[in-house]
PDB file of C-alpha atoms in Angstrom:
ATOM      1  CA  MET H 373       4.201   6.206  22.794  1.00 40.00           C
ATOM      2  CA  ASP H 374       6.296   9.303  21.861  1.00 42.00           C
ATOM      3  CA  ASP H 375       5.948  12.305  22.372  1.00 50.00           C
ATOM      4  CA  ASN H 376       2.603  14.428  21.388  1.00 58.00           C
ATOM      5  CA  ARG H 377       3.625  18.119  22.167  1.00 62.00           C
ATOM      6  CA  GLY H 378       3.099  20.599  19.782  1.00 72.00           C
ATOM      7  CA  ARG H 379       0.720  18.816  17.342  1.00 86.00           C
ATOM      8  CA  PRO H 380      -3.119  17.768  17.746  1.00 93.00           C
ATOM      9  CA  PRO H 381      -3.740  14.474  19.627  1.00 95.00           C
ATOM     10  CA  LEU H 382      -3.999  11.055  17.866  1.00 96.00           C
ATOM     11  CA  ASP H 383      -7.745  10.639  16.993  1.00 97.00           C
ATOM     12  CA  GLU H 384     -10.490   8.777  19.871  1.00 95.00           C
ATOM     13  CA  GLY H 385     -11.147   6.788  17.019  1.00 94.00           C
ATOM     14  CA  MET H 386      -8.047   5.540  16.100  1.00 94.00           C
ATOM     15  CA  LEU H 387      -6.815   5.284  19.213  1.00 93.00           C
ATOM     16  CA  ALA H 388     -10.100   2.961  20.456  1.00 92.00           C
ATOM     17  CA  PHE H 389      -8.483   1.090  16.590  1.00 91.00           C
ATOM     18  CA  TYR H 390      -4.320   0.713  18.349  1.00 91.00           C
ATOM     19  CA  ARG H 391      -6.657  -1.050  21.561  1.00 91.00           C
ATOM     20  CA  GLU H 392      -8.113  -3.285  20.124  1.00 87.00           C
ATOM     21  CA  LEU H 393      -5.235  -4.278  17.580  1.00 85.00           C
ATOM     22  CA  THR H 394      -2.764  -4.248  20.339  1.00 86.00           C
ATOM     23  CA  ALA H 395      -4.771  -6.983  23.241  1.00 83.00           C
ATOM     24  CA  ALA H 396      -4.527  -8.973  19.945  1.00 80.00           C
ATOM     25  CA  THR H 397      -0.809  -8.658  18.828  1.00 79.00           C
ATOM     26  CA  PRO H 398       0.866  -6.789  21.197  1.00 78.00           C
ATOM     27  CA  PRO H 399       4.717  -4.801  20.044  1.00 74.00           C
ATOM     28  CA  GLU H 400       7.003  -7.407  20.354  1.00 78.00           C
ATOM     29  CA  ALA H 401       4.366  -9.703  18.488  1.00 82.00           C
ATOM     30  CA  VAL H 402       7.111  -8.789  15.707  1.00 81.00           C
ATOM     31  CA  ASN H 403       9.784 -12.463  18.474  1.00 86.00           C
ATOM     32  CA  TRP H 404       6.815 -14.191  17.226  1.00 90.00           C
ATOM     33  CA  PRO H 405       7.253 -17.054  14.698  1.00 94.00           C
ATOM     34  CA  LEU H 406       5.614 -16.471  11.794  1.00 95.00           C
ATOM     35  CA  GLY H 407       3.536 -18.546  10.915  1.00 95.00           C
ATOM     36  CA  GLU H 408       2.071 -16.658  15.025  1.00 94.00           C
ATOM     37  CA  GLN H 409       2.239 -13.449  13.363  1.00 93.00           C
ATOM     38  CA  ARG H 410       0.541 -14.762  10.018  1.00 95.00           C
ATOM     39  CA  LYS H 411      -2.362 -16.808  12.052  1.00 94.00           C
ATOM     40  CA  SER H 412      -2.648 -13.345  14.806  1.00 92.00           C
ATOM     41  CA  TRP H 413      -2.916 -10.452  11.802  1.00 93.00           C
ATOM     42  CA  ASN H 414      -5.001 -12.766   9.648  1.00 95.00           C
ATOM     43  CA  ALA H 415      -7.969 -13.429  11.943  1.00 93.00           C
ATOM     44  CA  LEU H 416      -7.138  -9.936  13.651  1.00 90.00           C
ATOM     45  CA  CYS H 417      -8.081  -8.015  10.118  1.00 93.00           C
ATOM     46  CA  LYS H 418     -10.951 -11.070   9.962  1.00 93.00           C
ATOM     47  CA  SER H 419     -12.129  -9.444  13.700  1.00 90.00           C
ATOM     48  CA  PHE H 420     -12.488  -6.179  11.227  1.00 88.00           C
ATOM     49  CA  ALA H 421     -13.589  -6.773   8.022  1.00 92.00           C
ATOM     50  CA  ALA H 422     -16.296  -4.736   7.195  1.00 94.00           C
ATOM     51  CA  PRO H 423     -19.429  -6.719   5.048  1.00 94.00           C
ATOM     52  CA  PRO H 424     -19.147  -6.224   0.448  1.00 92.00           C
ATOM     53  CA  PRO H 425     -20.824  -3.405  -0.324  1.00 95.00           C
ATOM     54  CA  PRO H 426     -24.180  -4.260  -2.413  1.00 92.00           C
ATOM     55  CA  GLY H 427     -24.532  -5.919  -5.945  1.00 92.00           C
ATOM     56  CA  LEU H 428     -20.087  -6.302  -6.326  1.00 96.00           C
ATOM     57  CA  GLU H 429     -18.687  -9.665  -7.706  1.00 96.00           C
ATOM     58  CA  THR H 430     -15.762 -11.301  -6.418  1.00 97.00           C
ATOM     59  CA  GLU H 431     -13.819 -14.033  -8.698  1.00 97.00           C
ATOM     60  CA  ASP H 432     -10.034 -15.415  -7.644  1.00 98.00           C
ATOM     61  CA  ILE H 433      -7.144 -15.867 -10.553  1.00 97.00           C
ATOM     62  CA  GLU H 434      -4.575 -17.772 -10.957  1.00 97.00           C
ATOM     63  CA  VAL H 435      -2.559 -15.671 -13.259  1.00 97.00           C
ATOM     64  CA  ALA H 436       0.864 -17.211 -14.843  1.00 95.00           C
ATOM     65  CA  ARG H 437       4.464 -15.742 -14.239  1.00 94.00           C
ATOM     66  CA  LYS H 438       7.747 -17.552 -14.327  1.00 87.00           C
ATOM     67  CA  ASP H 439       8.113 -20.611 -12.197  1.00 89.00           C
ATOM     68  CA  GLY H 440       4.652 -20.187 -11.501  1.00 95.00           C
ATOM     69  CA  SER H 441       1.837 -18.734 -10.860  1.00 97.00           C
ATOM     70  CA  VAL H 442       0.442 -15.574  -8.641  1.00 98.00           C
ATOM     71  CA  ARG H 443      -3.925 -15.060  -7.404  1.00 98.00           C
ATOM     72  CA  LEU H 444      -5.980 -11.745  -7.845  1.00 98.00           C
ATOM     73  CA  ARG H 445      -8.558 -11.552  -6.717  1.00 98.00           C
ATOM     74  CA  VAL H 446     -10.992  -9.018  -8.477  1.00 98.00           C
ATOM     75  CA  TYR H 447     -14.437  -7.059  -7.337  1.00 98.00           C
ATOM     76  CA  ARG H 448     -17.099  -5.896 -10.054  1.00 97.00           C
ATOM     77  CA  PRO H 449     -19.394  -3.579  -9.725  1.00 96.00           C
ATOM     78  CA  ALA H 450     -22.692  -3.782 -11.077  1.00 92.00           C
ATOM     79  CA  GLY H 451     -23.337  -3.575 -14.403  1.00 91.00           C
ATOM     80  CA  PRO H 452     -21.471  -4.744 -18.102  1.00 88.00           C
ATOM     81  CA  LYS H 453     -19.921  -1.591 -19.110  1.00 92.00           C
ATOM     82  CA  THR H 454     -16.474  -1.005 -18.765  1.00 97.00           C
ATOM     83  CA  ARG H 455     -13.985   0.570 -16.121  1.00 98.00           C
ATOM     84  CA  PRO H 456     -10.427   1.682 -15.394  1.00 98.00           C
ATOM     85  CA  GLY H 457      -8.950  -0.776 -13.164  1.00 98.00           C
ATOM     86  CA  VAL H 458      -7.091  -1.089 -10.213  1.00 98.00           C
ATOM     87  CA  LEU H 459      -4.364  -2.683  -9.679  1.00 98.00           C
ATOM     88  CA  PHE H 460      -3.955  -3.062  -5.603  1.00 98.00           C
ATOM     89  CA  MET H 461      -1.207  -4.106  -3.551  1.00 98.00           C
ATOM     90  CA  HIS H 462      -1.292  -4.788   0.318  1.00 98.00           C
ATOM     91  CA  GLY H 463      -0.155  -3.872   3.430  1.00 98.00           C
ATOM     92  CA  GLY H 464       1.763  -5.758   5.733  1.00 97.00           C
ATOM     93  CA  GLY H 465       5.355  -5.217   5.777  1.00 98.00           C
ATOM     94  CA  TRP H 466       5.589  -7.442   2.525  1.00 98.00           C
ATOM     95  CA  VAL H 467       5.731 -10.045   5.789  1.00 98.00           C
ATOM     96  CA  LEU H 468       2.180 -10.317   7.025  1.00 97.00           C
ATOM     97  CA  GLY H 469      -1.632 -10.229   4.375  1.00 96.00           C
ATOM     98  CA  GLY H 470      -3.264 -11.627   1.290  1.00 97.00           C
ATOM     99  CA  ILE H 471      -5.726 -11.347  -0.050  1.00 96.00           C
ATOM    100  CA  GLU H 472      -8.424 -11.906   2.879  1.00 97.00           C
ATOM    101  CA  THR H 473      -7.037  -9.181   5.371  1.00 97.00           C
ATOM    102  CA  HIS H 474      -7.286  -6.155   2.666  1.00 98.00           C
ATOM    103  CA  ASP H 475     -10.721  -8.545   1.190  1.00 98.00           C
ATOM    104  CA  ASP H 476     -13.136  -5.539   2.650  1.00 98.00           C
ATOM    105  CA  MET H 477     -10.952  -1.990   1.388  1.00 98.00           C
ATOM    106  CA  CYS H 478     -10.544  -2.906  -1.407  1.00 98.00           C
ATOM    107  CA  ALA H 479     -14.727  -4.236  -2.133  1.00 98.00           C
ATOM    108  CA  GLU H 480     -14.993   0.207  -0.726  1.00 98.00           C
ATOM    109  CA  ILE H 481     -13.026   0.763  -3.518  1.00 98.00           C
ATOM    110  CA  ALA H 482     -14.253  -0.597  -6.445  1.00 98.00           C
ATOM    111  CA  HIS H 483     -18.017   0.226  -5.493  1.00 98.00           C
ATOM    112  CA  GLY H 484     -17.187   4.356  -4.709  1.00 98.00           C
ATOM    113  CA  ALA H 485     -14.386   4.448  -6.866  1.00 98.00           C
ATOM    114  CA  ASP H 486     -17.342   2.706  -9.570  1.00 98.00           C
ATOM    115  CA  VAL H 487     -13.559   0.118 -10.879  1.00 98.00           C
ATOM    116  CA  ILE H 488     -12.591  -2.483 -11.714  1.00 98.00           C
ATOM    117  CA  VAL H 489     -10.523  -3.941  -8.277  1.00 98.00           C
ATOM    118  CA  ALA H 490      -7.534  -7.106  -8.868  1.00 98.00           C
ATOM    119  CA  ALA H 491      -5.787  -7.534  -5.506  1.00 98.00           C
ATOM    120  CA  VAL H 492      -2.655  -9.589  -6.214  1.00 98.00           C
ATOM    121  CA  ASP H 493      -2.081 -11.875  -2.920  1.00 98.00           C
ATOM    122  CA  TYR H 494       1.878 -11.930  -3.669  1.00 98.00           C
ATOM    123  CA  ARG H 495       4.654 -13.886  -2.523  1.00 98.00           C
ATOM    124  CA  LEU H 496       5.604 -12.769   0.578  1.00 98.00           C
ATOM    125  CA  ALA H 497       9.477 -11.963   2.166  1.00 98.00           C
ATOM    126  CA  PRO H 498      11.424 -13.466   4.222  1.00 97.00           C
ATOM    127  CA  GLU H 499      10.488 -16.713   2.263  1.00 98.00           C
ATOM    128  CA  ASN H 500      11.173 -14.672  -0.758  1.00 97.00           C
ATOM    129  CA  PRO H 501      13.016 -11.473  -0.749  1.00 97.00           C
ATOM    130  CA  HIS H 502      12.665  -8.602  -3.512  1.00 97.00           C
ATOM    131  CA  PRO H 503      12.460  -8.826  -6.178  1.00 97.00           C
ATOM    132  CA  ALA H 504       9.648 -11.694  -5.831  1.00 98.00           C
ATOM    133  CA  GLN H 505       6.772  -9.079  -5.552  1.00 98.00           C
ATOM    134  CA  LEU H 506       7.793  -6.555  -8.242  1.00 98.00           C
ATOM    135  CA  GLU H 507       7.629  -9.610 -10.887  1.00 98.00           C
ATOM    136  CA  ASP H 508       4.026 -10.580  -8.843  1.00 98.00           C
ATOM    137  CA  ASN H 509       2.925  -7.563  -9.664  1.00 98.00           C
ATOM    138  CA  LEU H 510       3.898  -6.944 -12.898  1.00 98.00           C
ATOM    139  CA  ALA H 511       3.007 -10.653 -13.897  1.00 98.00           C
ATOM    140  CA  ALA H 512      -1.449  -8.841 -12.878  1.00 98.00           C
ATOM    141  CA  LEU H 513      -0.541  -5.696 -14.669  1.00 98.00           C
ATOM    142  CA  GLN H 514       0.336  -8.032 -17.957  1.00 98.00           C
ATOM    143  CA  TRP H 515      -2.920  -9.772 -17.342  1.00 98.00           C
ATOM    144  CA  ILE H 516      -4.714  -6.602 -16.542  1.00 98.00           C
ATOM    145  CA  ARG H 517      -3.443  -5.863 -20.281  1.00 97.00           C
ATOM    146  CA  SER H 518      -3.933  -8.629 -22.263  1.00 97.00           C
ATOM    147  CA  GLU H 519      -6.721  -9.859 -20.557  1.00 96.00           C
ATOM    148  CA  GLY H 520      -8.513  -8.216 -18.474  1.00 96.00           C
ATOM    149  CA  THR H 521     -11.361  -7.074 -21.420  1.00 96.00           C
ATOM    150  CA  ARG H 522     -13.129 -10.000 -20.945  1.00 94.00           C
ATOM    151  CA  HIS H 523     -13.453  -9.343 -17.471  1.00 95.00           C
ATOM    152  CA  GLY H 524     -14.049  -5.680 -18.074  1.00 96.00           C
ATOM    153  CA  ILE H 525     -11.254  -4.182 -17.367  1.00 98.00           C
ATOM    154  CA  ASP H 526     -10.082  -0.837 -19.272  1.00 97.00           C
ATOM    155  CA  ALA H 527      -6.937  -1.360 -20.276  1.00 95.00           C
ATOM    156  CA  LYS H 528      -5.378   1.214 -21.506  1.00 94.00           C
ATOM    157  CA  ALA H 529      -6.965   3.265 -17.779  1.00 97.00           C
ATOM    158  CA  VAL H 530      -4.683   1.046 -14.737  1.00 98.00           C
ATOM    159  CA  VAL H 531      -4.081   3.337 -11.701  1.00 98.00           C
ATOM    160  CA  ALA H 532      -1.822   1.267  -9.135  1.00 98.00           C
ATOM    161  CA  ALA H 533      -2.986   2.015  -5.133  1.00 98.00           C
ATOM    162  CA  GLY H 534      -1.142   0.771  -2.407  1.00 98.00           C
ATOM    163  CA  ASP H 535      -0.984   0.940   1.547  1.00 98.00           C
ATOM    164  CA  SER H 536       2.360   0.958   3.268  1.00 98.00           C
ATOM    165  CA  ALA H 537       4.422  -1.814   1.831  1.00 98.00           C
ATOM    166  CA  GLY H 538       2.365  -1.645  -0.708  1.00 98.00           C
ATOM    167  CA  GLY H 539       3.051   2.042  -1.495  1.00 98.00           C
ATOM    168  CA  GLN H 540       5.835   1.181  -2.220  1.00 98.00           C
ATOM    169  CA  MET H 541       4.758  -1.288  -4.949  1.00 98.00           C
ATOM    170  CA  SER H 542       2.925   1.143  -6.297  1.00 98.00           C
ATOM    171  CA  ALA H 543       5.174   3.483  -6.720  1.00 98.00           C
ATOM    172  CA  SER H 544       8.198   0.937  -8.078  1.00 98.00           C
ATOM    173  CA  LEU H 545       6.017   0.330 -10.190  1.00 98.00           C
ATOM    174  CA  ALA H 546       6.042   2.940 -11.502  1.00 98.00           C
ATOM    175  CA  LEU H 547       9.057   4.314 -12.024  1.00 98.00           C
ATOM    176  CA  TYR H 548       9.506  -0.060 -13.672  1.00 98.00           C
ATOM    177  CA  LEU H 549       7.613   1.129 -16.186  1.00 98.00           C
ATOM    178  CA  ARG H 550       9.476   4.430 -17.265  1.00 98.00           C
ATOM    179  CA  ASP H 551      12.425   2.976 -17.314  1.00 98.00           C
ATOM    180  CA  LYS H 552      11.487  -0.088 -19.915  1.00 98.00           C
ATOM    181  CA  LYS H 553       9.205   2.418 -21.543  1.00 98.00           C
ATOM    182  CA  LEU H 554       6.377  -0.188 -21.194  1.00 98.00           C
ATOM    183  CA  PRO H 555       3.123   1.486 -20.885  1.00 97.00           C
ATOM    184  CA  GLN H 556       2.478   3.474 -18.276  1.00 98.00           C
ATOM    185  CA  LEU H 557      -0.072   3.629 -15.218  1.00 98.00           C
ATOM    186  CA  LYS H 558      -2.282   6.081 -15.320  1.00 98.00           C
ATOM    187  CA  GLY H 559      -1.875   7.511 -11.848  1.00 98.00           C
ATOM    188  CA  GLN H 560      -0.493   6.106  -8.506  1.00 98.00           C
ATOM    189  CA  VAL H 561      -1.854   6.132  -5.010  1.00 98.00           C
ATOM    190  CA  LEU H 562       0.422   5.782  -2.045  1.00 99.00           C
ATOM    191  CA  ILE H 563      -0.967   4.966   1.114  1.00 99.00           C
ATOM    192  CA  TYR H 564       1.097   5.599   4.210  1.00 98.00           C
ATOM    193  CA  PRO H 565       3.994   3.801   1.400  1.00 98.00           C
ATOM    194  CA  VAL H 566       7.747   2.484   2.544  1.00 98.00           C
ATOM    195  CA  LEU H 567       9.840   4.031  -0.279  1.00 98.00           C
ATOM    196  CA  GLY H 568      13.247   5.014   1.754  1.00 98.00           C
ATOM    197  CA  HIS H 569      15.303   2.989   3.958  1.00 97.00           C
ATOM    198  CA  ASP H 570      16.669   6.503   6.489  1.00 97.00           C
ATOM    199  CA  LEU H 571      15.393   4.968   9.563  1.00 97.00           C
ATOM    200  CA  ASP H 572      16.301   8.033  10.761  1.00 98.00           C
ATOM    201  CA  THR H 573      14.649  10.704  10.184  1.00 98.00           C
ATOM    202  CA  PRO H 574      12.093  13.690  12.843  1.00 98.00           C
ATOM    203  CA  SER H 575       9.434  11.490  12.646  1.00 98.00           C
ATOM    204  CA  TYR H 576      11.191   7.696  12.969  1.00 98.00           C
ATOM    205  CA  ARG H 577      12.693   9.141  16.089  1.00 98.00           C
ATOM    206  CA  ARG H 578       9.585  10.611  17.048  1.00 97.00           C
ATOM    207  CA  ASN H 579       6.928   7.706  16.505  1.00 98.00           C
ATOM    208  CA  ALA H 580       9.741   5.598  17.203  1.00 97.00           C
ATOM    209  CA  ASP H 581       6.863   3.472  19.281  1.00 95.00           C
ATOM    210  CA  ALA H 582       3.763   4.959  17.591  1.00 94.00           C
ATOM    211  CA  PRO H 583       0.476   2.996  17.632  1.00 92.00           C
ATOM    212  CA  CYS H 584       0.161   0.972  15.067  1.00 93.00           C
ATOM    213  CA  LEU H 585       3.604   0.523  13.456  1.00 95.00           C
ATOM    214  CA  THR H 586       6.475   1.056  14.833  1.00 95.00           C
ATOM    215  CA  ARG H 587      10.541   1.860  14.245  1.00 96.00           C
ATOM    216  CA  SER H 588      11.504  -0.887  15.045  1.00 95.00           C
ATOM    217  CA  GLU H 589       8.550  -3.537  13.448  1.00 94.00           C
ATOM    218  CA  MET H 590       9.434  -1.790  10.385  1.00 97.00           C
ATOM    219  CA  ILE H 591      13.910  -2.877  11.573  1.00 96.00           C
ATOM    220  CA  TYR H 592      12.386  -6.302  10.494  1.00 95.00           C
ATOM    221  CA  TYR H 593      10.300  -5.686   7.886  1.00 97.00           C
ATOM    222  CA  TRP H 594      13.929  -4.352   6.511  1.00 98.00           C
ATOM    223  CA  ASP H 595      15.621  -7.719   7.294  1.00 97.00           C
ATOM    224  CA  ALA H 596      12.618  -9.973   5.832  1.00 97.00           C
ATOM    225  CA  VAL H 597      13.068  -7.812   2.054  1.00 98.00           C
ATOM    226  CA  LEU H 598      16.525  -7.349   2.071  1.00 97.00           C
ATOM    227  CA  GLY H 599      17.867 -10.853   1.527  1.00 93.00           C
ATOM    228  CA  SER H 600      20.849 -11.486   1.451  1.00 90.00           C
ATOM    229  CA  GLU H 601      21.233  -9.497  -1.149  1.00 88.00           C
ATOM    230  CA  ARG H 602      20.797  -6.257   1.215  1.00 90.00           C
ATOM    231  CA  HIS H 603      22.988  -4.169   0.337  1.00 83.00           C
ATOM    232  CA  GLY H 604      22.508  -4.527  -3.258  1.00 91.00           C
ATOM    233  CA  ASN H 605      18.977  -3.997  -2.182  1.00 94.00           C
ATOM    234  CA  LEU H 606      18.859  -0.706  -0.869  1.00 96.00           C
ATOM    235  CA  GLN H 607      20.520   0.240  -4.144  1.00 95.00           C
ATOM    236  CA  ASP H 608      17.500  -1.457  -6.488  1.00 97.00           C
ATOM    237  CA  LYS H 609      14.939   2.194  -6.455  1.00 98.00           C
ATOM    238  CA  TYR H 610      12.302  -1.259  -7.767  1.00 98.00           C
ATOM    239  CA  LEU H 611      12.360  -1.816  -3.508  1.00 98.00           C
ATOM    240  CA  VAL H 612      14.095   1.699  -2.165  1.00 98.00           C
ATOM    241  CA  PRO H 613      11.846   3.957  -4.466  1.00 98.00           C
ATOM    242  CA  LEU H 614      13.601   7.213  -2.991  1.00 98.00           C
ATOM    243  CA  ALA H 615      16.743   5.730  -3.987  1.00 98.00           C
ATOM    244  CA  GLU H 616      16.039   7.721  -7.475  1.00 98.00           C
ATOM    245  CA  ARG H 617      16.964  10.541  -9.298  1.00 97.00           C
ATOM    246  CA  ASP H 618      15.127  11.089 -11.894  1.00 98.00           C
ATOM    247  CA  PHE H 619      11.575  11.281 -10.999  1.00 98.00           C
ATOM    248  CA  SER H 620      10.563  13.033 -14.084  1.00 98.00           C
ATOM    249  CA  ASN H 621       8.019  11.640 -16.518  1.00 98.00           C
ATOM    250  CA  LEU H 622       5.884  10.020 -14.077  1.00 98.00           C
ATOM    251  CA  PRO H 623       1.981  10.002 -13.695  1.00 98.00           C
ATOM    252  CA  PRO H 624       0.335  12.056 -11.205  1.00 98.00           C
ATOM    253  CA  ALA H 625       0.119  10.945  -7.987  1.00 98.00           C
ATOM    254  CA  PHE H 626      -1.870  10.819  -5.409  1.00 98.00           C
ATOM    255  CA  ILE H 627      -0.014  10.489  -1.330  1.00 98.00           C
ATOM    256  CA  THR H 628      -1.188  10.270   1.682  1.00 98.00           C
ATOM    257  CA  ALA H 629       1.050  10.328   5.189  1.00 98.00           C
ATOM    258  CA  ALA H 630      -0.328  10.184   8.971  1.00 98.00           C
ATOM    259  CA  GLY H 631       1.310  12.108  12.012  1.00 98.00           C
ATOM    260  CA  TYR H 632       1.546   9.056  14.030  1.00 98.00           C
ATOM    261  CA  ASP H 633       3.860   7.627  11.777  1.00 98.00           C
ATOM    262  CA  PRO H 634       6.996   6.275  11.227  1.00 98.00           C
ATOM    263  CA  LEU H 635       6.888   7.235   7.616  1.00 98.00           C
ATOM    264  CA  HIS H 636       5.378   9.728   7.348  1.00 98.00           C
ATOM    265  CA  ASP H 637       8.689  12.669   6.661  1.00 98.00           C
ATOM    266  CA  GLU H 638       9.121  10.234   3.311  1.00 98.00           C
ATOM    267  CA  ALA H 639       5.780  10.672   1.889  1.00 98.00           C
ATOM    268  CA  VAL H 640       6.455  13.661   2.357  1.00 98.00           C
ATOM    269  CA  VAL H 641       9.880  14.345   0.444  1.00 98.00           C
ATOM    270  CA  TYR H 642       8.970  12.437  -2.031  1.00 98.00           C
ATOM    271  CA  ALA H 643       5.194  14.401  -2.861  1.00 98.00           C
ATOM    272  CA  GLU H 644       8.213  16.732  -3.204  1.00 98.00           C
ATOM    273  CA  ARG H 645       9.995  14.716  -5.319  1.00 98.00           C
ATOM    274  CA  LEU H 646       7.604  14.708  -7.474  1.00 98.00           C
ATOM    275  CA  LYS H 647       6.573  17.834  -8.264  1.00 98.00           C
ATOM    276  CA  ALA H 648       9.929  19.443  -8.730  1.00 98.00           C
ATOM    277  CA  ALA H 649       9.757  17.349 -11.775  1.00 98.00           C
ATOM    278  CA  GLY H 650       7.089  17.962 -12.965  1.00 97.00           C
ATOM    279  CA  SER H 651       4.594  15.317 -12.047  1.00 97.00           C
ATOM    280  CA  ARG H 652       0.700  16.375 -10.605  1.00 97.00           C
ATOM    281  CA  VAL H 653       0.805  15.534  -6.839  1.00 98.00           C
ATOM    282  CA  VAL H 654      -2.062  15.888  -4.042  1.00 98.00           C
ATOM    283  CA  LEU H 655       0.376  15.238  -0.854  1.00 98.00           C
ATOM    284  CA  ARG H 656      -2.432  14.678   1.839  1.00 98.00           C
ATOM    285  CA  ARG H 657      -1.774  15.372   5.623  1.00 98.00           C
ATOM    286  CA  GLU H 658      -3.619  13.351   7.940  1.00 98.00           C
ATOM    287  CA  PRO H 659      -2.397  14.935  11.301  1.00 97.00           C
ATOM    288  CA  ASN H 660      -3.718  13.023  13.755  1.00 97.00           C
ATOM    289  CA  LEU H 661      -4.143   9.322  11.928  1.00 98.00           C
ATOM    290  CA  ALA H 662      -1.555   6.577  12.598  1.00 98.00           C
ATOM    291  CA  HIS H 663      -0.705   3.942  10.215  1.00 97.00           C
ATOM    292  CA  SER H 664      -3.281   1.866   9.123  1.00 96.00           C
ATOM    293  CA  TYR H 665      -5.579   4.503   9.284  1.00 97.00           C
ATOM    294  CA  MET H 666      -7.887   2.654   6.758  1.00 97.00           C
ATOM    295  CA  ARG H 667      -8.301   0.341   8.610  1.00 95.00           C
ATOM    296  CA  ALA H 668     -10.801   1.966  11.623  1.00 95.00           C
ATOM    297  CA  ARG H 669     -12.290   3.877   9.129  1.00 97.00           C
ATOM    298  CA  HIS H 670     -15.626   1.470  10.559  1.00 95.00           C
ATOM    299  CA  VAL H 671     -14.817   3.388  14.434  1.00 93.00           C
ATOM    300  CA  SER H 672     -13.815   6.220  12.978  1.00 96.00           C
ATOM    301  CA  ALA H 673     -14.675   9.353  11.247  1.00 97.00           C
ATOM    302  CA  ALA H 674     -11.437  10.833  11.205  1.00 97.00           C
ATOM    303  CA  CYS H 675     -10.908   7.558   9.136  1.00 98.00           C
ATOM    304  CA  MET H 676     -13.472   7.636   7.312  1.00 98.00           C
ATOM    305  CA  GLU H 677     -13.013  10.600   6.208  1.00 98.00           C
ATOM    306  CA  GLY H 678      -9.757   9.698   5.068  1.00 98.00           C
ATOM    307  CA  PHE H 679     -10.583   6.471   3.624  1.00 98.00           C
ATOM    308  CA  LYS H 680     -13.162   8.090   0.893  1.00 98.00           C
ATOM    309  CA  THR H 681     -10.852  11.056   0.107  1.00 98.00           C
ATOM    310  CA  ILE H 682      -7.661   8.227  -1.159  1.00 98.00           C
ATOM    311  CA  VAL H 683     -11.493   6.864  -3.111  1.00 98.00           C
ATOM    312  CA  SER H 684     -12.206  10.158  -4.415  1.00 98.00           C
ATOM    313  CA  ALA H 685      -8.606  10.363  -5.561  1.00 98.00           C
ATOM    314  CA  ILE H 686      -8.779   6.558  -7.017  1.00 98.00           C
ATOM    315  CA  ARG H 687     -12.090   7.754  -9.326  1.00 98.00           C
ATOM    316  CA  SER H 688     -10.231  11.146 -10.644  1.00 98.00           C
ATOM    317  CA  LEU H 689      -7.446   9.751 -11.421  1.00 98.00           C
ATOM    318  CA  ALA H 690      -8.471   6.287 -13.158  1.00 98.00           C
ATOM    319  CA  HIS H 691     -11.728   7.900 -14.602  1.00 97.00           C
ATOM    320  CA  GLU H 692     -10.255  11.468 -15.103  1.00 96.00           C
ATOM    321  CA  GLY H 693      -6.515  10.540 -15.171  1.00 94.00           C
ATOM    322  CA  ARG H 694      -6.383  14.040 -12.682  1.00 93.00           C
ATOM    323  CA  VAL H 695      -5.628  13.958  -8.637  1.00 91.00           C
ATOM    324  CA  THR H 696      -7.380  15.653  -6.966  1.00 81.00           C
TER     325      THR H 696
END
């Protein structure tokens, strides 16, 4: 654990969550065989899963992509009205997780923000390094824009959201759409996101052994997603958004950063660069929370408050086009 002097202590509910997480997947799990890591993480996420909100409908859909397909899970609140869409990309270091690990969070987002969430079961690294994830997310967005109306989605009102590596994917998607002069997102919600590859920022040093995510784990995840094209991919802004130099003409953003997280500083830097380029940005800092705090929302009042703020931001962006 890092030196806590001069900052708020870690939230007790967050700490209780971390202790349970560590009992199932200790820090050394990063050295386990990949199949064992995934099995353990999936089981742990299932153990924390909350029951779905009432009246919510879900549907799994296979969407075509180049050389295959990608699965989406669509979460639709009750009622026939058309709603904005949220393309949700899960975290897990590009290596772990999937639709099931984030099922309850996506359900609560759909219900709380009155949106239709399409969660992407994108291909995982290291079997599928960058740009496989971007390709899958683009295929999912194309499906929303071409077929979403049939599923009650307002195809012109789509927000990208994601936690950790999913935050990276959300930011990268906005950059890609701008560069290719394609219809832009209505907003981006970056939840304790991965945005840069500087592993020696003050927050990386301060939180090298912090709860829920460590520096050594991030090194492992980066090695997995960079693949054999490591040098080129490190220069690719669609994998490393902070490699970009032009942050103009990007959609409004809500960014949340956790104090006990190696990734804290890159979220702050990204928010500052977006603001300097004229984008509307809200940066919310959670000084006494750690990475993955959304998952602890039902065991920690502070984590639940942070989660509700995320849901509120999604609602504002999706329905009103403004960030709060």
